[in-house]
GROMACS .gro file of C-alpha atoms in nm:
model
  194
    1UNK     CA    1   0.000   0.000   0.000
    2UNK     CA    2   0.279   0.243   0.092
    3UNK     CA    3   0.446   0.181  -0.245
    4UNK     CA    4   0.124   0.275  -0.424
    5UNK     CA    5   0.096   0.596  -0.226
    6UNK     CA    6   0.458   0.683  -0.305
    7UNK     CA    7   0.413   0.606  -0.675
    8UNK     CA    8   0.369   0.970  -0.780
    9UNK     CA    9   0.142   1.270  -0.774
   10UNK     CA   10  -0.136   1.109  -0.979
   11UNK     CA   11  -0.260   0.901  -0.687
   12UNK     CA   12  -0.292   1.217  -0.478
   13UNK     CA   13  -0.463   1.411  -0.756
   14UNK     CA   14  -0.727   1.139  -0.790
   15UNK     CA   15  -0.763   1.135  -0.412
   16UNK     CA   16  -0.811   1.512  -0.408
   17UNK     CA   17  -1.077   1.493  -0.678
   18UNK     CA   18  -1.267   1.238  -0.471
   19UNK     CA   19  -1.211   1.447  -0.157
   20UNK     CA   20  -1.393   1.732  -0.328
   21UNK     CA   21  -1.657   1.527  -0.510
   22UNK     CA   22  -1.777   1.295  -0.236
   23UNK     CA   23  -1.681   1.551   0.026
   24UNK     CA   24  -1.984   1.754  -0.081
   25UNK     CA   25  -2.213   1.484   0.057
   26UNK     CA   26  -2.026   1.433   0.383
   27UNK     CA   27  -1.976   1.807   0.437
   28UNK     CA   28  -2.332   1.918   0.371
   29UNK     CA   29  -2.492   1.617   0.540
   30UNK     CA   30  -2.298   1.707   0.855
   31UNK     CA   31  -2.354   2.084   0.847
   32UNK     CA   32  -2.685   2.137   0.668
   33UNK     CA   33  -2.921   2.104   0.967
   34UNK     CA   34  -2.718   2.341   1.186
   35UNK     CA   35  -2.671   2.589   0.902
   36UNK     CA   36  -3.041   2.597   0.811
   37UNK     CA   37  -3.150   2.639   1.173
   38UNK     CA   38  -2.885   2.895   1.267
   39UNK     CA   39  -2.872   3.106   0.951
   40UNK     CA   40  -3.226   3.073   0.816
   41UNK     CA   41  -3.428   2.982   1.129
   42UNK     CA   42  -3.567   2.667   0.972
   43UNK     CA   43  -3.750   2.438   1.215
   44UNK     CA   44  -3.503   2.189   1.365
   45UNK     CA   45  -3.710   1.882   1.283
   46UNK     CA   46  -3.771   1.998   0.927
   47UNK     CA   47  -3.401   2.072   0.875
   48UNK     CA   48  -3.287   1.728   0.991
   49UNK     CA   49  -3.579   1.510   0.881
   50UNK     CA   50  -3.679   1.671   0.549
   51UNK     CA   51  -3.407   1.888   0.398
   52UNK     CA   52  -3.102   1.674   0.484
   53UNK     CA   53  -3.241   1.337   0.363
   54UNK     CA   54  -3.323   1.504   0.030
   55UNK     CA   55  -2.953   1.583  -0.002
   56UNK     CA   56  -2.865   1.214   0.021
   57UNK     CA   57  -3.138   1.128  -0.230
   58UNK     CA   58  -2.989   1.377  -0.479
   59UNK     CA   59  -2.648   1.212  -0.451
   60UNK     CA   60  -2.799   0.864  -0.488
   61UNK     CA   61  -2.993   0.965  -0.799
   62UNK     CA   62  -2.697   1.095  -0.996
   63UNK     CA   63  -2.427   0.852  -0.887
   64UNK     CA   64  -2.529   0.587  -1.143
   65UNK     CA   65  -2.567   0.861  -1.404
   66UNK     CA   66  -2.212   0.981  -1.341
   67UNK     CA   67  -2.080   0.630  -1.390
   68UNK     CA   68  -2.280   0.584  -1.708
   69UNK     CA   69  -2.159   0.916  -1.851
   70UNK     CA   70  -1.796   0.849  -1.764
   71UNK     CA   71  -1.815   0.515  -1.947
   72UNK     CA   72  -1.923   0.696  -2.263
   73UNK     CA   73  -1.740   1.030  -2.256
   74UNK     CA   74  -1.403   1.175  -2.160
   75UNK     CA   75  -1.401   1.148  -1.780
   76UNK     CA   76  -1.170   1.443  -1.712
   77UNK     CA   77  -1.370   1.668  -1.943
   78UNK     CA   78  -1.689   1.568  -1.758
   79UNK     CA   79  -1.521   1.637  -1.425
   80UNK     CA   80  -1.406   1.975  -1.551
   81UNK     CA   81  -1.763   2.073  -1.630
   82UNK     CA   82  -1.894   1.937  -1.301
   83UNK     CA   83  -1.632   2.103  -1.083
   84UNK     CA   84  -1.673   2.427  -1.279
   85UNK     CA   85  -2.046   2.425  -1.206
   86UNK     CA   86  -1.977   2.333  -0.844
   87UNK     CA   87  -1.745   2.633  -0.809
   88UNK     CA   88  -2.022   2.866  -0.931
   89UNK     CA   89  -2.271   2.706  -0.691
   90UNK     CA   90  -2.022   2.745  -0.406
   91UNK     CA   91  -2.008   3.117  -0.490
   92UNK     CA   92  -2.385   3.125  -0.458
   93UNK     CA   93  -2.346   2.967  -0.113
   94UNK     CA   94  -2.109   3.248  -0.015
   95UNK     CA   95  -2.360   3.516  -0.121
   96UNK     CA   96  -2.634   3.377   0.108
   97UNK     CA   97  -2.901   3.573  -0.080
   98UNK     CA   98  -3.201   3.376   0.042
   99UNK     CA   99  -3.303   3.039   0.181
  100UNK     CA  100  -3.435   2.936  -0.160
  101UNK     CA  101  -3.106   3.021  -0.331
  102UNK     CA  102  -2.915   2.826  -0.066
  103UNK     CA  103  -3.137   2.519  -0.104
  104UNK     CA  104  -3.102   2.539  -0.481
  105UNK     CA  105  -2.723   2.555  -0.448
  106UNK     CA  106  -2.704   2.274  -0.191
  107UNK     CA  107  -2.921   2.031  -0.386
  108UNK     CA  108  -2.752   2.117  -0.715
  109UNK     CA  109  -2.413   2.055  -0.550
  110UNK     CA  110  -2.545   1.721  -0.423
  111UNK     CA  111  -2.658   1.620  -0.773
  112UNK     CA  112  -2.316   1.712  -0.911
  113UNK     CA  113  -2.144   1.540  -0.619
  114UNK     CA  114  -2.302   1.205  -0.695
  115UNK     CA  115  -2.208   1.220  -1.061
  116UNK     CA  116  -1.856   1.351  -0.998
  117UNK     CA  117  -1.779   1.090  -0.732
  118UNK     CA  118  -1.873   0.812  -0.974
  119UNK     CA  119  -1.662   0.971  -1.248
  120UNK     CA  120  -1.357   0.987  -1.018
  121UNK     CA  121  -1.404   0.618  -0.933
  122UNK     CA  122  -1.390   0.551  -1.309
  123UNK     CA  123  -1.042   0.709  -1.323
  124UNK     CA  124  -0.891   0.468  -1.071
  125UNK     CA  125  -0.882   0.146  -1.281
  126UNK     CA  126  -0.789   0.355  -1.585
  127UNK     CA  127  -0.456   0.461  -1.433
  128UNK     CA  128  -0.382   0.219  -1.147
  129UNK     CA  129  -0.335  -0.156  -1.120
  130UNK     CA  130  -0.378  -0.150  -0.742
  131UNK     CA  131  -0.740  -0.038  -0.760
  132UNK     CA  132  -0.825  -0.138  -0.403
  133UNK     CA  133  -0.542   0.060  -0.242
  134UNK     CA  134  -0.607   0.377  -0.443
  135UNK     CA  135  -0.983   0.346  -0.403
  136UNK     CA  136  -0.944   0.301  -0.028
  137UNK     CA  137  -0.730   0.614   0.000
  138UNK     CA  138  -0.967   0.820  -0.215
  139UNK     CA  139  -1.277   0.710  -0.026
  140UNK     CA  140  -1.113   0.777   0.310
  141UNK     CA  141  -1.036   1.127   0.185
  142UNK     CA  142  -1.397   1.180   0.080
  143UNK     CA  143  -1.513   1.091   0.429
  144UNK     CA  144  -1.242   1.302   0.595
  145UNK     CA  145  -1.346   1.605   0.390
  146UNK     CA  146  -1.676   1.616   0.575
  147UNK     CA  147  -1.495   1.639   0.908
  148UNK     CA  148  -1.241   1.896   0.789
  149UNK     CA  149  -1.496   2.124   0.623
  150UNK     CA  150  -1.731   2.100   0.921
  151UNK     CA  151  -1.449   2.228   1.143
  152UNK     CA  152  -1.369   2.507   0.895
  153UNK     CA  153  -1.734   2.614   0.872
  154UNK     CA  154  -1.773   2.606   1.251
  155UNK     CA  155  -1.454   2.813   1.291
  156UNK     CA  156  -1.585   3.065   1.038
  157UNK     CA  157  -1.904   3.104   1.239
  158UNK     CA  158  -1.727   3.114   1.576
  159UNK     CA  159  -1.451   3.360   1.492
  160UNK     CA  160  -1.617   3.578   1.225
  161UNK     CA  161  -1.984   3.545   1.314
  162UNK     CA  162  -2.087   3.403   0.974
  163UNK     CA  163  -2.042   3.120   0.729
  164UNK     CA  164  -1.905   3.311   0.428
  165UNK     CA  165  -1.538   3.233   0.491
  166UNK     CA  166  -1.612   2.862   0.531
  167UNK     CA  167  -1.796   2.854   0.200
  168UNK     CA  168  -1.514   3.055   0.041
  169UNK     CA  169  -1.271   2.779   0.136
  170UNK     CA  170  -1.515   2.530  -0.019
  171UNK     CA  171  -1.534   2.736  -0.339
  172UNK     CA  172  -1.153   2.743  -0.361
  173UNK     CA  173  -1.138   2.366  -0.316
  174UNK     CA  174  -1.382   2.321  -0.604
  175UNK     CA  175  -1.186   2.570  -0.814
  176UNK     CA  176  -0.867   2.366  -0.755
  177UNK     CA  177  -1.051   2.046  -0.857
  178UNK     CA  178  -1.178   2.223  -1.169
  179UNK     CA  179  -0.822   2.327  -1.255
  180UNK     CA  180  -0.691   1.971  -1.212
  181UNK     CA  181  -0.962   1.820  -1.433
  182UNK     CA  182  -0.971   2.098  -1.694
  183UNK     CA  183  -0.594   2.138  -1.734
  184UNK     CA  184  -0.530   1.763  -1.691
  185UNK     CA  185  -0.227   1.849  -1.481
  186UNK     CA  186  -0.063   1.523  -1.378
  187UNK     CA  187  -0.280   1.327  -1.622
  188UNK     CA  188  -0.139   1.450  -1.954
  189UNK     CA  189   0.166   1.223  -1.945
  190UNK     CA  190   0.016   0.947  -1.733
  191UNK     CA  191  -0.009   0.607  -1.899
  192UNK     CA  192  -0.364   0.474  -1.917
  193UNK     CA  193  -0.381   0.099  -1.860
  194UNK     CA  194  -0.660   0.054  -2.117
   0.00000   0.00000   0.00000
């Protein structure tokens, strides 16, 4: 496993892409109820029993679609489009115009998250023989993203009195993922196995 992780930057780029893609689910599932109650005064039960489960449904709906699309089209190009759209939606989260705009952004991010996570999974057997080791690292990163971003969002609220800085960090993470997929940095000279 250690040899796979030391094999080059590509393994870490794929891991980062999954961190950002699947991280959307873990991040928003963890923070959405608190954010809706604190920022928008949504009823606690409604926030946790209605709005948050819909987030998971959105991810579940588009995950198979993302896999299907990445089997038929250029996976990195698809990821470029998805992370580009996610960056714009993250900017909408920063603006915090209205509850409706926030819900639109959150659920749209969830739809993109499901598709993007499946597309990243498609990259792993394309470039790596040790699929299990790379997949395990990537999926651990996706789960860890939820923890890390929850801490960042909580720190933003605690120290600055609002959530804008936390969502700014999230927008920058999506922008970096967009750059990786769009520019194909690290992938241009990588040897595809098939």
